[in-house]
Amino acid sequence: MAQIIFITGGARSGKSRLAEELAARRGAPLGYLATGSAGDGEMAERIARHRTRRGDSWTTIEEPLALAESLAAHDGRFAAILVDCVTLWLSNLLFSLDDPARVLKEVELLTRTFSTLRTPLIIVSNEVGMGIVPENRLARQFRDLAGEANERIAAAADEVYVTFSGLPLRLK
């Protein structure tokens, strides 16, 4: 069974950089499973910066919805696979399925997939529940969904980190 590492933290806290460093320690080739898509110019620039930073040893796989299936399909092809990020995946699922319970079933499918993998997996997610209570229903629903998904993934992971101001703290 592959090692599963989960990394969470706030925006611009160093999550992705830590994940990339942990993956790179495993050697090449490396898989980067991207859940986001370039819906606007600013997001396209972010994606381009991330790709440039990672360099040529990474193969990018874009999958906004079928995360568990994509991991299973690419298992064994890489020294490690990095998923960035869970919160974008949850957003995609919530807009696609319009039902938090169905989204959590996808999270369950993901965590069940962990035990079948041979390739080490590093998963990045945002911690969105440390701020104020959002003013609208959808934002509260998403915050709660992300918190529950992070909790489930962290419980199933072998190692869990949180990053603050570029500094990682190992929790598990």
mmCIF file with all atom_site columns, C-alpha atoms in Angstrom:
data_model
loop_
_atom_site.group_PDB
_atom_site.id
_atom_site.type_symbol
_atom_site.label_atom_id
_atom_site.label_alt_id
_atom_site.label_comp_id
_atom_site.label_asym_id
_atom_site.label_entity_id
_atom_site.label_seq_id
_atom_site.pdbx_PDB_ins_code
_atom_site.Cartn_x
_atom_site.Cartn_y
_atom_site.Cartn_z
_atom_site.occupancy
_atom_site.B_iso_or_equiv
_atom_site.pdbx_formal_charge
_atom_site.auth_seq_id
_atom_site.auth_comp_id
_atom_site.auth_asym_id
_atom_site.auth_atom_id
_atom_site.pdbx_PDB_model_num
ATOM 1   C CA . MET A 1 1   ? 0.000   0.000  0.000   1.00 0.00 ? 1   MET A CA 1
ATOM 2   C CA . ALA A 1 2   ? 1.253   3.480  -0.915  1.00 0.00 ? 2   ALA A CA 1
ATOM 3   C CA . GLN A 1 3   ? 2.008   6.225  1.565   1.00 0.00 ? 3   GLN A CA 1
ATOM 4   C CA . ILE A 1 4   ? -0.673  8.939  1.703   1.00 0.00 ? 4   ILE A CA 1
ATOM 5   C CA . ILE A 1 5   ? 0.365   12.445 2.807   1.00 0.00 ? 5   ILE A CA 1
ATOM 6   C CA . PHE A 1 6   ? -2.216  15.190 3.375   1.00 0.00 ? 6   PHE A CA 1
ATOM 7   C CA . ILE A 1 7   ? -1.231  18.878 3.540   1.00 0.00 ? 7   ILE A CA 1
ATOM 8   C CA . THR A 1 8   ? -3.617  21.658 4.519   1.00 0.00 ? 8   THR A CA 1
ATOM 9   C CA . GLY A 1 9   ? -3.292  25.331 5.384   1.00 0.00 ? 9   GLY A CA 1
ATOM 10  C CA . GLY A 1 10  ? -4.483  28.765 4.415   1.00 0.00 ? 10  GLY A CA 1
ATOM 11  C CA . ALA A 1 11  ? -4.109  30.536 1.093   1.00 0.00 ? 11  ALA A CA 1
ATOM 12  C CA . ARG A 1 12  ? -0.477  31.232 0.128   1.00 0.00 ? 12  ARG A CA 1
ATOM 13  C CA . SER A 1 13  ? 0.764   29.399 3.231   1.00 0.00 ? 13  SER A CA 1
ATOM 14  C CA . GLY A 1 14  ? 3.314   27.167 1.448   1.00 0.00 ? 14  GLY A CA 1
ATOM 15  C CA . LYS A 1 15  ? 1.157   24.048 1.001   1.00 0.00 ? 15  LYS A CA 1
ATOM 16  C CA . SER A 1 16  ? 1.959   23.429 -2.645  1.00 0.00 ? 16  SER A CA 1
ATOM 17  C CA . ARG A 1 17  ? 5.660   24.140 -2.229  1.00 0.00 ? 17  ARG A CA 1
ATOM 18  C CA . LEU A 1 18  ? 5.877   21.641 0.654   1.00 0.00 ? 18  LEU A CA 1
ATOM 19  C CA . ALA A 1 19  ? 3.943   19.059 -1.364  1.00 0.00 ? 19  ALA A CA 1
ATOM 20  C CA . GLU A 1 20  ? 6.244   19.508 -4.354  1.00 0.00 ? 20  GLU A CA 1
ATOM 21  C CA . GLU A 1 21  ? 9.343   19.157 -2.147  1.00 0.00 ? 21  GLU A CA 1
ATOM 22  C CA . LEU A 1 22  ? 8.014   15.954 -0.544  1.00 0.00 ? 22  LEU A CA 1
ATOM 23  C CA . ALA A 1 23  ? 7.164   14.515 -3.948  1.00 0.00 ? 23  ALA A CA 1
ATOM 24  C CA . ALA A 1 24  ? 10.523  15.481 -5.490  1.00 0.00 ? 24  ALA A CA 1
ATOM 25  C CA . ARG A 1 25  ? 12.328  13.492 -2.780  1.00 0.00 ? 25  ARG A CA 1
ATOM 26  C CA . ARG A 1 26  ? 10.876  10.371 -4.391  1.00 0.00 ? 26  ARG A CA 1
ATOM 27  C CA . GLY A 1 27  ? 12.620  11.017 -7.704  1.00 0.00 ? 27  GLY A CA 1
ATOM 28  C CA . ALA A 1 28  ? 11.192  11.217 -11.204 1.00 0.00 ? 28  ALA A CA 1
ATOM 29  C CA . PRO A 1 29  ? 8.870   10.885 -12.970 1.00 0.00 ? 29  PRO A CA 1
ATOM 30  C CA . LEU A 1 30  ? 6.301   12.825 -10.977 1.00 0.00 ? 30  LEU A CA 1
ATOM 31  C CA . GLY A 1 31  ? 2.577   13.202 -11.605 1.00 0.00 ? 31  GLY A CA 1
ATOM 32  C CA . TYR A 1 32  ? 0.677   16.388 -10.851 1.00 0.00 ? 32  TYR A CA 1
ATOM 33  C CA . LEU A 1 33  ? -3.081  15.850 -10.783 1.00 0.00 ? 33  LEU A CA 1
ATOM 34  C CA . ALA A 1 34  ? -4.614  19.301 -11.164 1.00 0.00 ? 34  ALA A CA 1
ATOM 35  C CA . THR A 1 35  ? -8.254  19.736 -10.177 1.00 0.00 ? 35  THR A CA 1
ATOM 36  C CA . GLY A 1 36  ? -8.533  23.379 -11.217 1.00 0.00 ? 36  GLY A CA 1
ATOM 37  C CA . SER A 1 37  ? -9.022  24.790 -14.673 1.00 0.00 ? 37  SER A CA 1
ATOM 38  C CA . ALA A 1 38  ? -8.213  28.144 -16.236 1.00 0.00 ? 38  ALA A CA 1
ATOM 39  C CA . GLY A 1 39  ? -11.647 29.745 -16.144 1.00 0.00 ? 39  GLY A CA 1
ATOM 40  C CA . ASP A 1 40  ? -10.196 33.258 -16.440 1.00 0.00 ? 40  ASP A CA 1
ATOM 41  C CA . GLY A 1 41  ? -6.943  35.059 -17.152 1.00 0.00 ? 41  GLY A CA 1
ATOM 42  C CA . GLU A 1 42  ? -5.846  35.297 -13.519 1.00 0.00 ? 42  GLU A CA 1
ATOM 43  C CA . MET A 1 43  ? -6.283  31.535 -13.010 1.00 0.00 ? 43  MET A CA 1
ATOM 44  C CA . ALA A 1 44  ? -4.424  30.847 -16.275 1.00 0.00 ? 44  ALA A CA 1
ATOM 45  C CA . GLU A 1 45  ? -1.512  32.924 -14.939 1.00 0.00 ? 45  GLU A CA 1
ATOM 46  C CA . ARG A 1 46  ? -1.521  30.992 -11.643 1.00 0.00 ? 46  ARG A CA 1
ATOM 47  C CA . ILE A 1 47  ? -1.461  27.683 -13.480 1.00 0.00 ? 47  ILE A CA 1
ATOM 48  C CA . ALA A 1 48  ? 1.401   28.875 -15.706 1.00 0.00 ? 48  ALA A CA 1
ATOM 49  C CA . ARG A 1 49  ? 3.451   30.008 -12.663 1.00 0.00 ? 49  ARG A CA 1
ATOM 50  C CA . HIS A 1 50  ? 2.919   26.646 -10.944 1.00 0.00 ? 50  HIS A CA 1
ATOM 51  C CA . ARG A 1 51  ? 3.942   24.704 -14.076 1.00 0.00 ? 51  ARG A CA 1
ATOM 52  C CA . THR A 1 52  ? 7.075   26.822 -14.501 1.00 0.00 ? 52  THR A CA 1
ATOM 53  C CA . ARG A 1 53  ? 8.023   26.320 -10.850 1.00 0.00 ? 53  ARG A CA 1
ATOM 54  C CA . ARG A 1 54  ? 7.587   22.540 -11.092 1.00 0.00 ? 54  ARG A CA 1
ATOM 55  C CA . GLY A 1 55  ? 9.692   22.121 -14.214 1.00 0.00 ? 55  GLY A CA 1
ATOM 56  C CA . ASP A 1 56  ? 9.991   19.281 -16.706 1.00 0.00 ? 56  ASP A CA 1
ATOM 57  C CA . SER A 1 57  ? 10.121  16.340 -14.293 1.00 0.00 ? 57  SER A CA 1
ATOM 58  C CA . TRP A 1 58  ? 6.363   16.675 -13.733 1.00 0.00 ? 58  TRP A CA 1
ATOM 59  C CA . THR A 1 59  ? 3.552   15.362 -15.929 1.00 0.00 ? 59  THR A CA 1
ATOM 60  C CA . THR A 1 60  ? 0.332   17.336 -15.464 1.00 0.00 ? 60  THR A CA 1
ATOM 61  C CA . ILE A 1 61  ? -2.987  15.486 -15.507 1.00 0.00 ? 61  ILE A CA 1
ATOM 62  C CA . GLU A 1 62  ? -6.057  17.713 -15.468 1.00 0.00 ? 62  GLU A CA 1
ATOM 63  C CA . GLU A 1 63  ? -9.099  16.172 -13.782 1.00 0.00 ? 63  GLU A CA 1
ATOM 64  C CA . PRO A 1 64  ? -11.754 18.451 -12.275 1.00 0.00 ? 64  PRO A CA 1
ATOM 65  C CA . LEU A 1 65  ? -14.252 15.750 -11.152 1.00 0.00 ? 65  LEU A CA 1
ATOM 66  C CA . ALA A 1 66  ? -13.248 12.062 -11.331 1.00 0.00 ? 66  ALA A CA 1
ATOM 67  C CA . LEU A 1 67  ? -10.343 12.210 -8.894  1.00 0.00 ? 67  LEU A CA 1
ATOM 68  C CA . ALA A 1 68  ? -10.460 8.635  -7.560  1.00 0.00 ? 68  ALA A CA 1
ATOM 69  C CA . GLU A 1 69  ? -10.806 7.200  -11.049 1.00 0.00 ? 69  GLU A CA 1
ATOM 70  C CA . SER A 1 70  ? -7.925  9.299  -12.363 1.00 0.00 ? 70  SER A CA 1
ATOM 71  C CA . LEU A 1 71  ? -5.658  8.225  -9.508  1.00 0.00 ? 71  LEU A CA 1
ATOM 72  C CA . ALA A 1 72  ? -6.463  4.576  -10.190 1.00 0.00 ? 72  ALA A CA 1
ATOM 73  C CA . ALA A 1 73  ? -5.831  5.054  -13.919 1.00 0.00 ? 73  ALA A CA 1
ATOM 74  C CA . HIS A 1 74  ? -2.386  6.622  -13.341 1.00 0.00 ? 74  HIS A CA 1
ATOM 75  C CA . ASP A 1 75  ? -1.283  4.394  -10.458 1.00 0.00 ? 75  ASP A CA 1
ATOM 76  C CA . GLY A 1 76  ? 2.135   2.860  -11.026 1.00 0.00 ? 76  GLY A CA 1
ATOM 77  C CA . ARG A 1 77  ? 3.224   5.409  -13.671 1.00 0.00 ? 77  ARG A CA 1
ATOM 78  C CA . PHE A 1 78  ? 5.009   7.827  -11.346 1.00 0.00 ? 78  PHE A CA 1
ATOM 79  C CA . ALA A 1 79  ? 7.368   7.898  -8.362  1.00 0.00 ? 79  ALA A CA 1
ATOM 80  C CA . ALA A 1 80  ? 4.674   10.012 -6.645  1.00 0.00 ? 80  ALA A CA 1
ATOM 81  C CA . ILE A 1 81  ? 1.425   11.760 -7.527  1.00 0.00 ? 81  ILE A CA 1
ATOM 82  C CA . LEU A 1 82  ? 0.523   15.171 -6.114  1.00 0.00 ? 82  LEU A CA 1
ATOM 83  C CA . VAL A 1 83  ? -3.141  16.245 -6.066  1.00 0.00 ? 83  VAL A CA 1
ATOM 84  C CA . ASP A 1 84  ? -3.606  20.015 -5.957  1.00 0.00 ? 84  ASP A CA 1
ATOM 85  C CA . CYS A 1 85  ? -6.142  20.755 -4.680  1.00 0.00 ? 85  CYS A CA 1
ATOM 86  C CA . VAL A 1 86  ? -9.066  19.189 -2.844  1.00 0.00 ? 86  VAL A CA 1
ATOM 87  C CA . THR A 1 87  ? -10.962 22.438 -2.338  1.00 0.00 ? 87  THR A CA 1
ATOM 88  C CA . LEU A 1 88  ? -11.075 23.163 -6.075  1.00 0.00 ? 88  LEU A CA 1
ATOM 89  C CA . TRP A 1 89  ? -12.229 19.573 -6.623  1.00 0.00 ? 89  TRP A CA 1
ATOM 90  C CA . LEU A 1 90  ? -14.968 20.039 -4.015  1.00 0.00 ? 90  LEU A CA 1
ATOM 91  C CA . SER A 1 91  ? -16.074 23.281 -5.698  1.00 0.00 ? 91  SER A CA 1
ATOM 92  C CA . ASN A 1 92  ? -16.267 21.514 -9.055  1.00 0.00 ? 92  ASN A CA 1
ATOM 93  C CA . LEU A 1 93  ? -18.266 18.648 -7.543  1.00 0.00 ? 93  LEU A CA 1
ATOM 94  C CA . LEU A 1 94  ? -20.616 20.912 -5.613  1.00 0.00 ? 94  LEU A CA 1
ATOM 95  C CA . PHE A 1 95  ? -21.458 22.915 -8.737  1.00 0.00 ? 95  PHE A CA 1
ATOM 96  C CA . SER A 1 96  ? -21.796 19.727 -10.790 1.00 0.00 ? 96  SER A CA 1
ATOM 97  C CA . LEU A 1 97  ? -23.784 17.601 -8.318  1.00 0.00 ? 97  LEU A CA 1
ATOM 98  C CA . ASP A 1 98  ? -25.532 20.379 -6.344  1.00 0.00 ? 98  ASP A CA 1
ATOM 99  C CA . ASP A 1 99  ? -25.720 18.112 -3.297  1.00 0.00 ? 99  ASP A CA 1
ATOM 100 C CA . PRO A 1 100 ? -23.181 18.052 -0.435  1.00 0.00 ? 100 PRO A CA 1
ATOM 101 C CA . ALA A 1 101 ? -24.153 14.470 0.470   1.00 0.00 ? 101 ALA A CA 1
ATOM 102 C CA . ARG A 1 102 ? -23.273 13.301 -3.040  1.00 0.00 ? 102 ARG A CA 1
ATOM 103 C CA . VAL A 1 103 ? -20.002 15.227 -2.876  1.00 0.00 ? 103 VAL A CA 1
ATOM 104 C CA . LEU A 1 104 ? -19.103 13.466 0.382   1.00 0.00 ? 104 LEU A CA 1
ATOM 105 C CA . LYS A 1 105 ? -19.754 10.122 -1.338  1.00 0.00 ? 105 LYS A CA 1
ATOM 106 C CA . GLU A 1 106 ? -17.042 11.121 -3.823  1.00 0.00 ? 106 GLU A CA 1
ATOM 107 C CA . VAL A 1 107 ? -14.746 11.902 -0.878  1.00 0.00 ? 107 VAL A CA 1
ATOM 108 C CA . GLU A 1 108 ? -15.501 8.430  0.519   1.00 0.00 ? 108 GLU A CA 1
ATOM 109 C CA . LEU A 1 109 ? -14.668 6.901  -2.865  1.00 0.00 ? 109 LEU A CA 1
ATOM 110 C CA . LEU A 1 110 ? -11.385 8.812  -2.853  1.00 0.00 ? 110 LEU A CA 1
ATOM 111 C CA . THR A 1 111 ? -10.391 7.628  0.624   1.00 0.00 ? 111 THR A CA 1
ATOM 112 C CA . ARG A 1 112 ? -11.323 4.025  -0.227  1.00 0.00 ? 112 ARG A CA 1
ATOM 113 C CA . THR A 1 113 ? -9.044  4.278  -3.261  1.00 0.00 ? 113 THR A CA 1
ATOM 114 C CA . PHE A 1 114 ? -6.043  5.000  -1.017  1.00 0.00 ? 114 PHE A CA 1
ATOM 115 C CA . SER A 1 115 ? -5.699  1.351  0.021   1.00 0.00 ? 115 SER A CA 1
ATOM 116 C CA . THR A 1 116 ? -5.513  0.211  -3.611  1.00 0.00 ? 116 THR A CA 1
ATOM 117 C CA . LEU A 1 117 ? -2.699  2.537  -4.688  1.00 0.00 ? 117 LEU A CA 1
ATOM 118 C CA . ARG A 1 118 ? 0.932   1.533  -5.196  1.00 0.00 ? 118 ARG A CA 1
ATOM 119 C CA . THR A 1 119 ? 2.099   5.085  -5.957  1.00 0.00 ? 119 THR A CA 1
ATOM 120 C CA . PRO A 1 120 ? 2.774   7.451  -3.037  1.00 0.00 ? 120 PRO A CA 1
ATOM 121 C CA . LEU A 1 121 ? 0.141   10.172 -2.957  1.00 0.00 ? 121 LEU A CA 1
ATOM 122 C CA . ILE A 1 122 ? 0.447   13.744 -1.671  1.00 0.00 ? 122 ILE A CA 1
ATOM 123 C CA . ILE A 1 123 ? -2.809  15.679 -1.367  1.00 0.00 ? 123 ILE A CA 1
ATOM 124 C CA . VAL A 1 124 ? -3.143  19.452 -0.913  1.00 0.00 ? 124 VAL A CA 1
ATOM 125 C CA . SER A 1 125 ? -6.243  21.166 0.470   1.00 0.00 ? 125 SER A CA 1
ATOM 126 C CA . ASN A 1 126 ? -7.104  24.616 1.759   1.00 0.00 ? 126 ASN A CA 1
ATOM 127 C CA . GLU A 1 127 ? -8.205  25.134 5.324   1.00 0.00 ? 127 GLU A CA 1
ATOM 128 C CA . VAL A 1 128 ? -11.219 27.386 4.893   1.00 0.00 ? 128 VAL A CA 1
ATOM 129 C CA . GLY A 1 129 ? -12.844 27.128 8.312   1.00 0.00 ? 129 GLY A CA 1
ATOM 130 C CA . MET A 1 130 ? -10.621 29.387 10.390  1.00 0.00 ? 130 MET A CA 1
ATOM 131 C CA . GLY A 1 131 ? -12.198 32.702 9.396   1.00 0.00 ? 131 GLY A CA 1
ATOM 132 C CA . ILE A 1 132 ? -15.517 34.379 9.948   1.00 0.00 ? 132 ILE A CA 1
ATOM 133 C CA . VAL A 1 133 ? -18.832 32.631 9.329   1.00 0.00 ? 133 VAL A CA 1
ATOM 134 C CA . PRO A 1 134 ? -19.762 33.342 5.697   1.00 0.00 ? 134 PRO A CA 1
ATOM 135 C CA . GLU A 1 135 ? -22.845 35.473 5.119   1.00 0.00 ? 135 GLU A CA 1
ATOM 136 C CA . ASN A 1 136 ? -24.515 33.305 2.479   1.00 0.00 ? 136 ASN A CA 1
ATOM 137 C CA . ARG A 1 137 ? -25.814 29.747 2.394   1.00 0.00 ? 137 ARG A CA 1
ATOM 138 C CA . LEU A 1 138 ? -23.586 28.480 -0.440  1.00 0.00 ? 138 LEU A CA 1
ATOM 139 C CA . ALA A 1 139 ? -20.410 29.785 1.199   1.00 0.00 ? 139 ALA A CA 1
ATOM 140 C CA . ARG A 1 140 ? -21.372 28.232 4.563   1.00 0.00 ? 140 ARG A CA 1
ATOM 141 C CA . GLN A 1 141 ? -22.243 24.983 2.824   1.00 0.00 ? 141 GLN A CA 1
ATOM 142 C CA . PHE A 1 142 ? -18.869 24.944 1.071   1.00 0.00 ? 142 PHE A CA 1
ATOM 143 C CA . ARG A 1 143 ? -16.950 25.790 4.260   1.00 0.00 ? 143 ARG A CA 1
ATOM 144 C CA . ASP A 1 144 ? -18.646 22.948 6.114   1.00 0.00 ? 144 ASP A CA 1
ATOM 145 C CA . LEU A 1 145 ? -18.159 20.537 3.210   1.00 0.00 ? 145 LEU A CA 1
ATOM 146 C CA . ALA A 1 146 ? -14.457 21.373 2.935   1.00 0.00 ? 146 ALA A CA 1
ATOM 147 C CA . GLY A 1 147 ? -13.992 20.911 6.674   1.00 0.00 ? 147 GLY A CA 1
ATOM 148 C CA . GLU A 1 148 ? -15.668 17.512 6.633   1.00 0.00 ? 148 GLU A CA 1
ATOM 149 C CA . ALA A 1 149 ? -13.764 16.392 3.529   1.00 0.00 ? 149 ALA A CA 1
ATOM 150 C CA . ASN A 1 150 ? -10.444 17.485 5.044   1.00 0.00 ? 150 ASN A CA 1
ATOM 151 C CA . GLU A 1 151 ? -11.268 15.630 8.243   1.00 0.00 ? 151 GLU A CA 1
ATOM 152 C CA . ARG A 1 152 ? -12.043 12.411 6.359   1.00 0.00 ? 152 ARG A CA 1
ATOM 153 C CA . ILE A 1 153 ? -8.949  12.622 4.173   1.00 0.00 ? 153 ILE A CA 1
ATOM 154 C CA . ALA A 1 154 ? -6.719  13.425 7.156   1.00 0.00 ? 154 ALA A CA 1
ATOM 155 C CA . ALA A 1 155 ? -8.108  10.425 9.056   1.00 0.00 ? 155 ALA A CA 1
ATOM 156 C CA . ALA A 1 156 ? -7.268  8.134  6.129   1.00 0.00 ? 156 ALA A CA 1
ATOM 157 C CA . ALA A 1 157 ? -3.787  9.621  5.505   1.00 0.00 ? 157 ALA A CA 1
ATOM 158 C CA . ASP A 1 158 ? -0.536  8.278  6.928   1.00 0.00 ? 158 ASP A CA 1
ATOM 159 C CA . GLU A 1 159 ? 0.930   11.743 7.489   1.00 0.00 ? 159 GLU A CA 1
ATOM 160 C CA . VAL A 1 160 ? -0.810  15.108 7.907   1.00 0.00 ? 160 VAL A CA 1
ATOM 161 C CA . TYR A 1 161 ? 0.776   18.565 7.775   1.00 0.00 ? 161 TYR A CA 1
ATOM 162 C CA . VAL A 1 162 ? -0.561  22.081 8.202   1.00 0.00 ? 162 VAL A CA 1
ATOM 163 C CA . THR A 1 163 ? 1.373   25.070 6.915   1.00 0.00 ? 163 THR A CA 1
ATOM 164 C CA . PHE A 1 164 ? 1.448   28.555 8.400   1.00 0.00 ? 164 PHE A CA 1
ATOM 165 C CA . SER A 1 165 ? 3.463   31.408 6.884   1.00 0.00 ? 165 SER A CA 1
ATOM 166 C CA . GLY A 1 166 ? 5.540   28.951 4.859   1.00 0.00 ? 166 GLY A CA 1
ATOM 167 C CA . LEU A 1 167 ? 6.308   26.763 7.865   1.00 0.00 ? 167 LEU A CA 1
ATOM 168 C CA . PRO A 1 168 ? 5.045   23.174 8.016   1.00 0.00 ? 168 PRO A CA 1
ATOM 169 C CA . LEU A 1 169 ? 3.794   21.569 11.199  1.00 0.00 ? 169 LEU A CA 1
ATOM 170 C CA . ARG A 1 170 ? 3.402   17.798 11.222  1.00 0.00 ? 170 ARG A CA 1
ATOM 171 C CA . LEU A 1 171 ? 0.166   16.768 12.949  1.00 0.00 ? 171 LEU A CA 1
ATOM 172 C CA . LYS A 1 172 ? 0.206   13.041 12.282  1.00 0.00 ? 172 LYS A CA 1
#
